[in-house]
mmCIF file of C-alpha atoms in Angstrom:
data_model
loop_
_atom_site.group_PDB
_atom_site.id
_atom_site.type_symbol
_atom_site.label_atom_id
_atom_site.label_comp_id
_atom_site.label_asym_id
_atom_site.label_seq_id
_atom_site.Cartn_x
_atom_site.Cartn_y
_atom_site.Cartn_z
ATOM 1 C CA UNK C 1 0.000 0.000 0.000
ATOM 2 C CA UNK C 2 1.476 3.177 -0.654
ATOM 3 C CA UNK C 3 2.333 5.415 2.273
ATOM 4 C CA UNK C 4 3.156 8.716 1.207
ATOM 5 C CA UNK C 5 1.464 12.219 0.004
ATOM 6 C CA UNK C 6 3.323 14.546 -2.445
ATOM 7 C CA UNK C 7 2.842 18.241 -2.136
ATOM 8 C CA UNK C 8 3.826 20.048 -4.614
ATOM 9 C CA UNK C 9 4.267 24.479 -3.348
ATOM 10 C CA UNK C 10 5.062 26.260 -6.529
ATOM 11 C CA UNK C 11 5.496 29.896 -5.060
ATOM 12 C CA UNK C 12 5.999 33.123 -6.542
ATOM 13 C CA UNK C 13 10.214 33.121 -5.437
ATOM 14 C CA UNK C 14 10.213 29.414 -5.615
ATOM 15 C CA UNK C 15 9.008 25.809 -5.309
ATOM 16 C CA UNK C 16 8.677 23.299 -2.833
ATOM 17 C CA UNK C 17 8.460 19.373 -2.951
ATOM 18 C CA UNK C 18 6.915 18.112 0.784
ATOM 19 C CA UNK C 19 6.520 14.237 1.748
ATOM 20 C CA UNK C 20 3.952 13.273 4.352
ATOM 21 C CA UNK C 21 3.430 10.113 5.772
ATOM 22 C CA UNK C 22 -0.353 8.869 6.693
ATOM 23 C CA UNK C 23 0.143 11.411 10.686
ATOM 24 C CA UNK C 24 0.976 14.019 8.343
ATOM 25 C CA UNK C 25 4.680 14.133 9.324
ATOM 26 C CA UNK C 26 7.004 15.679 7.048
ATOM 27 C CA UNK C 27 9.373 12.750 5.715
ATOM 28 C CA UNK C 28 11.386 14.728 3.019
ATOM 29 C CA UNK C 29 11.705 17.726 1.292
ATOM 30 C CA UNK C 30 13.387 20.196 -1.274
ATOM 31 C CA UNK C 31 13.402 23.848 -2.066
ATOM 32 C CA UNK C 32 14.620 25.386 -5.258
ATOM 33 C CA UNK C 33 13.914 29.412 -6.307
ATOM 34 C CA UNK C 34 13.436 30.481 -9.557
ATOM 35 C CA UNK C 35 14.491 34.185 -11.240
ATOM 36 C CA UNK C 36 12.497 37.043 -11.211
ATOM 37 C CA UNK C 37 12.735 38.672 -14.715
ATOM 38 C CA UNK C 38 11.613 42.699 -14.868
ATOM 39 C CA UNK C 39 11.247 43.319 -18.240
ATOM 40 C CA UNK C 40 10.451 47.379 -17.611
ATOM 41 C CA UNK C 41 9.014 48.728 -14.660
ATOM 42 C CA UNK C 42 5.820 47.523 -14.232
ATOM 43 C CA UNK C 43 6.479 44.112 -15.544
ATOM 44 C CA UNK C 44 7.180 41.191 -13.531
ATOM 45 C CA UNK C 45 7.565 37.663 -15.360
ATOM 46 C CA UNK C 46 8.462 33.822 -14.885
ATOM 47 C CA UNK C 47 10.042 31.539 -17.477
ATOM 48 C CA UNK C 48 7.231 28.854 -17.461
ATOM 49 C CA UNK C 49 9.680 25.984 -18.549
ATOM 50 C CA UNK C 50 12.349 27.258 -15.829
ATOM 51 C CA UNK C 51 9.223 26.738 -12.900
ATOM 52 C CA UNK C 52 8.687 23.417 -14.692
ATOM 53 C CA UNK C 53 12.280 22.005 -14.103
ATOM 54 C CA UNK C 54 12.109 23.642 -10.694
ATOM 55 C CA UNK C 55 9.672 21.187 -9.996
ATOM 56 C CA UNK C 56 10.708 18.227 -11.499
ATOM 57 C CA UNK C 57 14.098 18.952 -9.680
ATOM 58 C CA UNK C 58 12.297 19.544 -6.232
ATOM 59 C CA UNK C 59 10.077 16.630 -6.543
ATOM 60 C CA UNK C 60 12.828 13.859 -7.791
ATOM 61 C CA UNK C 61 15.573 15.421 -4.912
ATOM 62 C CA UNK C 62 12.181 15.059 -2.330
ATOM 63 C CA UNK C 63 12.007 11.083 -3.285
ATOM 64 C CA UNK C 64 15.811 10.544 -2.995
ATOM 65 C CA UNK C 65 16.295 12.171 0.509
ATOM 66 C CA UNK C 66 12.879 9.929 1.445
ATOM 67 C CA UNK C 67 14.444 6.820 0.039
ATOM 68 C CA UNK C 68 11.540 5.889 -1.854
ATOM 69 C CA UNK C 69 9.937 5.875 -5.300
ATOM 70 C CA UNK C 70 7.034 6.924 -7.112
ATOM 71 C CA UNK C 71 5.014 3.858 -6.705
ATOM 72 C CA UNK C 72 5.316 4.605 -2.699
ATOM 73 C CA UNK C 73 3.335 7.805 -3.603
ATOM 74 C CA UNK C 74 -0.807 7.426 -2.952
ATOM 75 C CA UNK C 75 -1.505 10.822 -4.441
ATOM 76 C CA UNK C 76 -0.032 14.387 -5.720
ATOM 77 C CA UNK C 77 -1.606 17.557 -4.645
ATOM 78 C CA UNK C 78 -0.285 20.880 -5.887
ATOM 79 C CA UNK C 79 -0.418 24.426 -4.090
ATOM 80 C CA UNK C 80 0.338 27.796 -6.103
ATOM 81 C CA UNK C 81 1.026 31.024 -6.658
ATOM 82 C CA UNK C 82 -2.369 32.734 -8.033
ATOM 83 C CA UNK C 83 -3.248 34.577 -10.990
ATOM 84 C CA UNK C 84 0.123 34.375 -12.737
ATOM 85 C CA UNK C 85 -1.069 33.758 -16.021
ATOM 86 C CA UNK C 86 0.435 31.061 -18.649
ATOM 87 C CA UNK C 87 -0.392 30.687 -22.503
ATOM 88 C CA UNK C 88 1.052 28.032 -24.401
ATOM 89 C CA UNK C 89 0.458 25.457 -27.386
ATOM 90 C CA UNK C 90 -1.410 22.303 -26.717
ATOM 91 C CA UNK C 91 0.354 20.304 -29.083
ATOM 92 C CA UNK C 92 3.817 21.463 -28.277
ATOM 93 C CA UNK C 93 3.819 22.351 -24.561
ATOM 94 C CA UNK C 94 5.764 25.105 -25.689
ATOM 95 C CA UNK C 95 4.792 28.534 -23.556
ATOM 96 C CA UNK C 96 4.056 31.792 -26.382
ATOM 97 C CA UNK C 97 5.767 33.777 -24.250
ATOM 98 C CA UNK C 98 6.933 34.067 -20.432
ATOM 99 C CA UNK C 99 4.186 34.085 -17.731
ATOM 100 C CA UNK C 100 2.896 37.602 -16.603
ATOM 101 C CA UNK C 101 3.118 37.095 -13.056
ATOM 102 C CA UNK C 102 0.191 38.502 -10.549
ATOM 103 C CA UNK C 103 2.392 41.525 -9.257
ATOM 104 C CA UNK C 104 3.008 42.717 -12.919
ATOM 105 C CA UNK C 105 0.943 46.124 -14.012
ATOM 106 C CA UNK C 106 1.052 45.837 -17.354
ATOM 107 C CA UNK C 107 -2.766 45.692 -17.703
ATOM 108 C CA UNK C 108 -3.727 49.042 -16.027
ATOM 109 C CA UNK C 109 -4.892 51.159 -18.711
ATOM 110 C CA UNK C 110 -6.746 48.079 -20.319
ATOM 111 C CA UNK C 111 -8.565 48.168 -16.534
ATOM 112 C CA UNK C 112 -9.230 51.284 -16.470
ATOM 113 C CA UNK C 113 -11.141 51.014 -20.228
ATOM 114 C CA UNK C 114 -13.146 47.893 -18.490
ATOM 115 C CA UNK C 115 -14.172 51.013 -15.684
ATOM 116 C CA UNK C 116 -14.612 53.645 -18.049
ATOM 117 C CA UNK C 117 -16.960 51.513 -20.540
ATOM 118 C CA UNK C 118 -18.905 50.402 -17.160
ATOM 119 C CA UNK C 119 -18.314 46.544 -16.447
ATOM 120 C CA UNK C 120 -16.770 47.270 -12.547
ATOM 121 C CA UNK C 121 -20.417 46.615 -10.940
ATOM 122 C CA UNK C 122 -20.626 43.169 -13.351
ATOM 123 C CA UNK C 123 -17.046 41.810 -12.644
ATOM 124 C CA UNK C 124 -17.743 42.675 -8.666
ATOM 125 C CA UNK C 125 -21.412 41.460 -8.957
ATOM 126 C CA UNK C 126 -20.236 38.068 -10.519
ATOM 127 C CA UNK C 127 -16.774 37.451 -9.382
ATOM 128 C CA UNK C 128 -16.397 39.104 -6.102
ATOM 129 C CA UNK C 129 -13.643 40.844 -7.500
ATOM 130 C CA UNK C 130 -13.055 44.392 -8.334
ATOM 131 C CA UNK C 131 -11.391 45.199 -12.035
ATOM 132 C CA UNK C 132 -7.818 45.357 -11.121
ATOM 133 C CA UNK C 133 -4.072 44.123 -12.652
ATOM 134 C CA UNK C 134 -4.046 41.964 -10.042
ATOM 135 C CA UNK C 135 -6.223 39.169 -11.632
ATOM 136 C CA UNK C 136 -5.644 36.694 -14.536
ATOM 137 C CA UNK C 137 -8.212 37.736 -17.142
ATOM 138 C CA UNK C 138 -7.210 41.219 -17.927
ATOM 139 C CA UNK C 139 -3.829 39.033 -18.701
ATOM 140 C CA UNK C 140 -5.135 36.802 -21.210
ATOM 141 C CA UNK C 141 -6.543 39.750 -22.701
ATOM 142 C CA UNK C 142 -3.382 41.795 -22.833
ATOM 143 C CA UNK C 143 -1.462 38.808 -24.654
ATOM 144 C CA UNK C 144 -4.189 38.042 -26.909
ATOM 145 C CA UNK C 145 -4.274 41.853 -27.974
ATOM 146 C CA UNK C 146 -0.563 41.935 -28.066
ATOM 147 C CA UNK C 147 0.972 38.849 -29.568
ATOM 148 C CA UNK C 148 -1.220 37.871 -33.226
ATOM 149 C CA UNK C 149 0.261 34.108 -33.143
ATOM 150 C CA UNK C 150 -1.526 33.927 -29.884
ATOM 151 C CA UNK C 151 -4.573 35.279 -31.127
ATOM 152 C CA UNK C 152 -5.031 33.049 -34.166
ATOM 153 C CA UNK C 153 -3.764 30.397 -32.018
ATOM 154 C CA UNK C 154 -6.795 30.330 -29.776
ATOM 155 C CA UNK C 155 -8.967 31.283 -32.013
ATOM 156 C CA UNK C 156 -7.774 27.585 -33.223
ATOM 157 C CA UNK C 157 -7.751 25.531 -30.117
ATOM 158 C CA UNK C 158 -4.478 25.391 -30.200
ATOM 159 C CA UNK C 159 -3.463 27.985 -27.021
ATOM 160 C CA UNK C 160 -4.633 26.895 -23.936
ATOM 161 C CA UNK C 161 -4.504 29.038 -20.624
ATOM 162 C CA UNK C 162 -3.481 28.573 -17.132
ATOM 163 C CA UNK C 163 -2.458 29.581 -13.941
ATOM 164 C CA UNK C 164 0.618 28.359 -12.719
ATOM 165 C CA UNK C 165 -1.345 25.168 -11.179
ATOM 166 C CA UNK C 166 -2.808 24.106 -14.775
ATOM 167 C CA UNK C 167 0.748 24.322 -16.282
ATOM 168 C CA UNK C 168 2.049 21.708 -13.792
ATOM 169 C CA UNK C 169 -0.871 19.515 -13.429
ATOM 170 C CA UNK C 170 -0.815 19.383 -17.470
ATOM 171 C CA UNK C 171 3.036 18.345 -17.496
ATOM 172 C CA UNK C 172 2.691 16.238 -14.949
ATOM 173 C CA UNK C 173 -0.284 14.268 -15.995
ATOM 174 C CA UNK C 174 1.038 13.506 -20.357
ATOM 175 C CA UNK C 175 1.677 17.790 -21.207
ATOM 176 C CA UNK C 176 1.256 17.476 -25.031
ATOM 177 C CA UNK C 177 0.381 13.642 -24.702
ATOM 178 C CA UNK C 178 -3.060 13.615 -23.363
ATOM 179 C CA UNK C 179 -2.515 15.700 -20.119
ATOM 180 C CA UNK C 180 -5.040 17.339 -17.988
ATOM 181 C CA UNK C 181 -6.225 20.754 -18.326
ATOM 182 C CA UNK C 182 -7.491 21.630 -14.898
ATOM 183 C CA UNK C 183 -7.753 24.113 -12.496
ATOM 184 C CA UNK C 184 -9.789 24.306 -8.805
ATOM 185 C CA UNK C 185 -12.658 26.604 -8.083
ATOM 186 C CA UNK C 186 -10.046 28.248 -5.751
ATOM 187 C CA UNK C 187 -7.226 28.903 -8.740
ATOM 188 C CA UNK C 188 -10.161 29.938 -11.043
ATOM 189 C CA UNK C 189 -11.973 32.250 -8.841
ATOM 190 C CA UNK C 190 -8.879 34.336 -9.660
ATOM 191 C CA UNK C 191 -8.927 35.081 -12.685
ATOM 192 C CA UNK C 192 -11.817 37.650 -13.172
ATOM 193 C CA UNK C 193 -14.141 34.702 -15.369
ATOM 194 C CA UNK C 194 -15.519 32.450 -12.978
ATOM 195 C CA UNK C 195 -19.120 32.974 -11.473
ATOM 196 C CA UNK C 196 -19.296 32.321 -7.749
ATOM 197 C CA UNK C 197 -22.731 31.309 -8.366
ATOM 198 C CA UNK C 198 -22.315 28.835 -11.341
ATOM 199 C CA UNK C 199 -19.009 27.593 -10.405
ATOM 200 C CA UNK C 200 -17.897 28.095 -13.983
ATOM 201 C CA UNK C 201 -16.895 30.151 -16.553
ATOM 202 C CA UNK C 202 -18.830 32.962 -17.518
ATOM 203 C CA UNK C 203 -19.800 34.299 -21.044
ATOM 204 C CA UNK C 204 -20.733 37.287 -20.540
ATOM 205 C CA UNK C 205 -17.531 38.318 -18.493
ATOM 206 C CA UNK C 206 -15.939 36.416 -21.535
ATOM 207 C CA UNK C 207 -17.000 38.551 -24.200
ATOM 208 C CA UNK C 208 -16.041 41.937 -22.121
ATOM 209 C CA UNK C 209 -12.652 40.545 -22.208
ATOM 210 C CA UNK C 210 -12.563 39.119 -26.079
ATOM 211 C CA UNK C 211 -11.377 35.675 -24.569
ATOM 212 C CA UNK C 212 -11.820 32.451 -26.501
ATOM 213 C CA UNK C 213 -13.726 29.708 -24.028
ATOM 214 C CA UNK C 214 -11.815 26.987 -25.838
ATOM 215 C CA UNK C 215 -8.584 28.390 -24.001
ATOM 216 C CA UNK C 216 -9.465 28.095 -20.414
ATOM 217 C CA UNK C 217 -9.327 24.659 -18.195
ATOM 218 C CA UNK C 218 -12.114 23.072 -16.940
ATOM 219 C CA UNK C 219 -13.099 23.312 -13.192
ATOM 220 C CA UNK C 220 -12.882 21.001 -11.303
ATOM 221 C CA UNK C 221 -13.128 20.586 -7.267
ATOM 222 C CA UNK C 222 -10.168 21.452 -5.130
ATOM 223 C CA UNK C 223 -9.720 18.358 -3.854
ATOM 224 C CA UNK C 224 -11.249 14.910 -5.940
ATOM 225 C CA UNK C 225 -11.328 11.584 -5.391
ATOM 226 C CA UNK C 226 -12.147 11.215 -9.342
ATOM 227 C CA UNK C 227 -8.371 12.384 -10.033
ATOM 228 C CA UNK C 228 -7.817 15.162 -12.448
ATOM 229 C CA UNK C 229 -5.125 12.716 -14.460
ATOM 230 C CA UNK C 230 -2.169 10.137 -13.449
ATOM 231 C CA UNK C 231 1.138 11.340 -13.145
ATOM 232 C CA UNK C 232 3.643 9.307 -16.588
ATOM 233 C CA UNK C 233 6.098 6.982 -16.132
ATOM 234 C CA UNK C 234 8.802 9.471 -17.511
ATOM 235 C CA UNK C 235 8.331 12.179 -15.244
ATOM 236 C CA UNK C 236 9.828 13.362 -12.024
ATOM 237 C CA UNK C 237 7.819 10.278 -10.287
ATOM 238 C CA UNK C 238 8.398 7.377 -12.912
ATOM 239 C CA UNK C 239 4.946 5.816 -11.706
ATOM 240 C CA UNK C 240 1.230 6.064 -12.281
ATOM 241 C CA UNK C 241 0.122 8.477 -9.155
ATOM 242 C CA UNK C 242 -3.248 10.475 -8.951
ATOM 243 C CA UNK C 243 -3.117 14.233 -8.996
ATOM 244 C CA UNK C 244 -6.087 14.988 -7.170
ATOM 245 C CA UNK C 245 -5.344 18.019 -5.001
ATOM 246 C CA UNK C 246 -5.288 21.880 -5.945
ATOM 247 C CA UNK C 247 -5.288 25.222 -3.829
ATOM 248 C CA UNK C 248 -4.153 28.544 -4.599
ATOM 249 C CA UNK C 249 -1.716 29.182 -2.337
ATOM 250 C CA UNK C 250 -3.752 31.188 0.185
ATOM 251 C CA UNK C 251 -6.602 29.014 0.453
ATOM 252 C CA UNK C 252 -4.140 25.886 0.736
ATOM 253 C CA UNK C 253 -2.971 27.971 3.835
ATOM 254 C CA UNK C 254 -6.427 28.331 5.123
ATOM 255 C CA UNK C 255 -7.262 25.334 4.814
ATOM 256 C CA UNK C 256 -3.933 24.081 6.328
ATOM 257 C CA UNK C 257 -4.182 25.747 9.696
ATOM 258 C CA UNK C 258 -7.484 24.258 9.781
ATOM 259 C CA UNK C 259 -9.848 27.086 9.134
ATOM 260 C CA UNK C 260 -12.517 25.006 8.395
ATOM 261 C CA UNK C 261 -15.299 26.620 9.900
ATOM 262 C CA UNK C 262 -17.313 30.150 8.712
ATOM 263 C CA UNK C 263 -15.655 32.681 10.911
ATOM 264 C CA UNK C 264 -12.350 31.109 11.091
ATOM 265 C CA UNK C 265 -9.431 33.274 9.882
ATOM 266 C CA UNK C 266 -5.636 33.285 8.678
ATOM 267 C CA UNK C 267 -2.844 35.382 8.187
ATOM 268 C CA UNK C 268 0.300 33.971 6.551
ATOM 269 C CA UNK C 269 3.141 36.232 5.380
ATOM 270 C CA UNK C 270 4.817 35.133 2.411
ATOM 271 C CA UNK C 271 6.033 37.192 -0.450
ATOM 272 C CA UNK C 272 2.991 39.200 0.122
ATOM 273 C CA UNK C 273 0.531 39.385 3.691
ATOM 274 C CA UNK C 274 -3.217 37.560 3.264
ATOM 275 C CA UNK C 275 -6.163 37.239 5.132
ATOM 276 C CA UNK C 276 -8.283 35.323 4.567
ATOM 277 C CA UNK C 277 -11.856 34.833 6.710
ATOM 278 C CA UNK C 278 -14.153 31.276 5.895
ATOM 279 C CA UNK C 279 -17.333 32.761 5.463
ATOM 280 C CA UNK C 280 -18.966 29.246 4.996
ATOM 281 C CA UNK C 281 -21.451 28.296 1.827
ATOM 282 C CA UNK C 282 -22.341 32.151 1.974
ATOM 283 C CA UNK C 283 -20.806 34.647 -1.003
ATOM 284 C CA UNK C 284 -20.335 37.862 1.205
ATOM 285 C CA UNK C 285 -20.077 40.927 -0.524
ATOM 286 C CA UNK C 286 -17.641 43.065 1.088
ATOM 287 C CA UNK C 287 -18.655 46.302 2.168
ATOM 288 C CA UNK C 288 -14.994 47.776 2.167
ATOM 289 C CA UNK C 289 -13.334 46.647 -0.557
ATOM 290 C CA UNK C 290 -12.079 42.993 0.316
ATOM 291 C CA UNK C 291 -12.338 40.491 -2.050
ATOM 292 C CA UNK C 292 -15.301 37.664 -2.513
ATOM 293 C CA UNK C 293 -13.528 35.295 -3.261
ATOM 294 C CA UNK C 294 -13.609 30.977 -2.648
ATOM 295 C CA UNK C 295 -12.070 28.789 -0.263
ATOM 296 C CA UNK C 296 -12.154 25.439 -1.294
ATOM 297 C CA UNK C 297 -14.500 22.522 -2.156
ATOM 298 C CA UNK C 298 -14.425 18.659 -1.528
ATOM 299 C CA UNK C 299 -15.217 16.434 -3.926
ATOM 300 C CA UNK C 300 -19.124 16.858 -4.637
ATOM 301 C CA UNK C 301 -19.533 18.574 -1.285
ATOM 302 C CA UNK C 302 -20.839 22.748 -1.064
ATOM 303 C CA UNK C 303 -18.124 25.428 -1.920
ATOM 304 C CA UNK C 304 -16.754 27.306 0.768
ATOM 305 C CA UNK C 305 -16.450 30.895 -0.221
ATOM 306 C CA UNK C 306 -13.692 33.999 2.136
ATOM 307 C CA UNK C 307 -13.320 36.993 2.588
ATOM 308 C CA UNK C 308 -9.832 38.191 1.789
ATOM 309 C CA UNK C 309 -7.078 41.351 2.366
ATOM 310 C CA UNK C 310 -4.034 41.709 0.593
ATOM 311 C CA UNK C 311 -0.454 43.652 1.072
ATOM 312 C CA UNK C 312 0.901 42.668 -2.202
ATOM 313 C CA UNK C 313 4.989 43.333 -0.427
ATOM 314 C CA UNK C 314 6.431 41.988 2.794
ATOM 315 C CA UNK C 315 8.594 39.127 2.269
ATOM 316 C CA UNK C 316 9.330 40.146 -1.641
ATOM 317 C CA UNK C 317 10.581 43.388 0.197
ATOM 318 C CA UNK C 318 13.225 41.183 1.585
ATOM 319 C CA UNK C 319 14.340 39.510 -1.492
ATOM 320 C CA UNK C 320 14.251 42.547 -3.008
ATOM 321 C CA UNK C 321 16.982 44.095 -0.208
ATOM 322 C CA UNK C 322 18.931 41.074 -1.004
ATOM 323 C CA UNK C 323 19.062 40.597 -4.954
ATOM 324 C CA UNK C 324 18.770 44.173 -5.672
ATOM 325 C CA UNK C 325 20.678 46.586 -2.889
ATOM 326 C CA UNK C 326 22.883 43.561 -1.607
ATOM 327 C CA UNK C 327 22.123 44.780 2.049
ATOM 328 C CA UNK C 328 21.755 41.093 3.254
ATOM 329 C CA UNK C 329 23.247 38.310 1.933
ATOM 330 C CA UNK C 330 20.291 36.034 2.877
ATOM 331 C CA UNK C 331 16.756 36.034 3.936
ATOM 332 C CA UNK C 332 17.532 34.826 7.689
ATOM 333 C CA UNK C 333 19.499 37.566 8.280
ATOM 334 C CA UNK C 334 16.975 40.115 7.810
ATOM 335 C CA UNK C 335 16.281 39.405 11.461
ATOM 336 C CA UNK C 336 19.496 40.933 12.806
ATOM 337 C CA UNK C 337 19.124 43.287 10.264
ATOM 338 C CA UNK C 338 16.098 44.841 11.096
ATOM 339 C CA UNK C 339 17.891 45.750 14.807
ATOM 340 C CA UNK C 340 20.699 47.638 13.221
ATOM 341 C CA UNK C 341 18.375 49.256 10.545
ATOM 342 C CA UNK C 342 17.592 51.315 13.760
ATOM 343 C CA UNK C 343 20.769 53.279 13.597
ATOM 344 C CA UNK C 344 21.115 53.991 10.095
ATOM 345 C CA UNK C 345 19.149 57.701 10.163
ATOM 346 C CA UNK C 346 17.683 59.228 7.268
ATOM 347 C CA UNK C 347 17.956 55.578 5.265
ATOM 348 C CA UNK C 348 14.988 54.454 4.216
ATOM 349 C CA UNK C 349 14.030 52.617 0.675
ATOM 350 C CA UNK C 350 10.825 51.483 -0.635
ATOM 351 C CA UNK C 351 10.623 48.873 -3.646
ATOM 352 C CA UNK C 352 8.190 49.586 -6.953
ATOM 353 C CA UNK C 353 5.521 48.405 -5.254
ATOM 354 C CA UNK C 354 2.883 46.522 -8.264
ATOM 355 C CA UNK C 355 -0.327 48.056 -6.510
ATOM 356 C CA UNK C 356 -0.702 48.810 -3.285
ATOM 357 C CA UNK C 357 -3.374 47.114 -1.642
ATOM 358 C CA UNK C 358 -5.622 49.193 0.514
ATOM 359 C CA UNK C 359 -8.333 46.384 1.005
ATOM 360 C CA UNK C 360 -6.182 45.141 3.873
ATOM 361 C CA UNK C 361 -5.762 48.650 6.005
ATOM 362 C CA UNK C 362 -9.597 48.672 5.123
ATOM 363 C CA UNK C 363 -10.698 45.690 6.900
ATOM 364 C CA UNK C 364 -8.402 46.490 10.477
ATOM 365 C CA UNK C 365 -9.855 49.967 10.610
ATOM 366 C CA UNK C 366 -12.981 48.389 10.722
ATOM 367 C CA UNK C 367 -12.210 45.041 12.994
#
């Protein structure tokens, strides 16, 4: 019987492999970052195939150090970074360009046409999300406009669309041979299309933004004992395993610490600060400019929907110091380094931050 669960954390700086045995301790794991590429200010991106080989690398070193193969694995569940938007050709697995990630602001006069022309009370009505960079659609709409292969490609059926979760899951499970193109209510609810309501993708949203239905994965639940696909003999696993599991990142965390229950609430720090409140089988409009947004669902069981705030900088502030200024040499000392930051007067430095997110400030002023 195999013994093990495979997480797979592919995160905005970089991506984890985790082995659990059946008490959920942690037998093995590996950690590998990926580069940050800032094409012009504004513009954050990923190099889709470099996050794939991150996570074949992460996974195969995770097995090794656990002394045990593939076949020992009983499923694969994948966490992610959210909204950071991939477009690339089904029969090639070949990405059209790099992935705009969700901290990028390339999008914001295309948002602010979607706000002019009227559609912010439609996207907030059906999405629970305001018209902002942030999210994935105004994305796939900025690379459609931009780049005419990938326009005549989906027009085709021959782009297909995903988060950062969808990539993977569609390697993993065959990529050009027959693999999976999935995402979770969580993953979708971030992307500007989905309806909270319907649980899937919604035309009307889809002609506002000019996308092609035929590009975007289907929906499935975030975690389903009907797997999404079965992991190939030649990749990182070398065995048949179920990929059943998928969380954006945030909700995975939620879900993690065991906020199960409507009124339940998390704050993780990360390269970013969220939190997130359960708010049960009830979509909450926020009355201060949170987000509506989904939890998670089981299997064939009710969605669970959140609240959620956002401060889009805190630990990317770090790497930032690090990579960029060369004030620490690594992340652990930031620690000390915030002690003797005290003395240094009149030195003070503030990254480019994406877009600030007020929705957080907004929800301690009022609790």
């Amino acid at each position: 019987m195999s013994r093990f669960v495979l997480a797979i954390d592919q995160g905005t700086t970089s991506t984890r492999a985790m082995i659990f045995d059946r008490e959920s301790n942690v037998i093995a794991m590996d950690q590998r970052e990926h580069q940050q590429i800032y094409p012009q200010p504004g513009w954050v991106e990923h190099d889709p195939m470099e996050i794939r080989e991150r996570t074949q690398q992460v996974v195969r070193t995770a097995l090794e150090r656990a002394g045990i193969g593939g076949g020992d694995i009983a499923a694969v569940g994948i966490t992610n970074q959210r909204e950071t938007s991939v477009v690339w050709n089904r029969h090639t697995g070949q990405p059209y360009r790099n992935a705009i990630v969700w901290q990028d602001t390339r999008t914001d006069q295309l948002c602010a046409q979607l706000e002019r022309d009227g559609y912010g009370p439609l996207f907030r009505e059906r999405t629970g999300l305001p018209i902002s960079t942030y999210f994935s659609g105004p994305k796939i709409r900025w690379l459609l406009e931009n780049d005419p292969e990938i326009r005549a490609a989906a027009e085709k059926g021959d782009a297909l669309f995903g988060n950062i979760d969808t990539w993977l899951i569609w390697w993993l499970t065959g990529g050009p041979n027959g693999g999976a193109h999935v995402t979770d209510v969580s993953n979708a609810s971030r992307t500007m299309l989905m309806n909270l309501q319907t649980l899937d993708w919604d035309d009307e949203l889809l002609r506002a933004l000019q996308i092609p239905r035929q590009m975007l994965p289907a929906i499935r639940s975030s975690s389903d004992p009907n797997a999404y696909g079965y992991t190939v003999a030649d990749g990182p696993l070398g065995a048949r395993v179920p990929v059943c599991g998928d969380l954006g990142d945030q909700q995975a965390a939620l879900v993690g610490q065991a906020g199960l229950k409507p009124g339940m609430a998390k704050n993780t720090y990360g390269t970013g600060c969220f939190v997130l409140l359960n708010t049960g089988t009830e979509i909450v409009p926020s009355k201060y400019g949170l987000l509506t947004t989904v939890a998670c669902r089981f299997g064939d069981g009710p969605c669970v929907y959140a609240l959620e705030g956002s401060i889009a900088i805190t630990g990317a502030l770090v790497q930032w110091l690090r990579d960029n200024l060369g004030l620490i040499s690594n992340q652990p000392r930031s620690r000390n380094s915030r002690a003797r930051s005290r003395i240094m007067a009149g030195s003070t430095s503030f990254p480019s931050s994406p877009e600030p997110s007020r929705r957080t400030g907004e929800l301690m002023r009022e609790g």
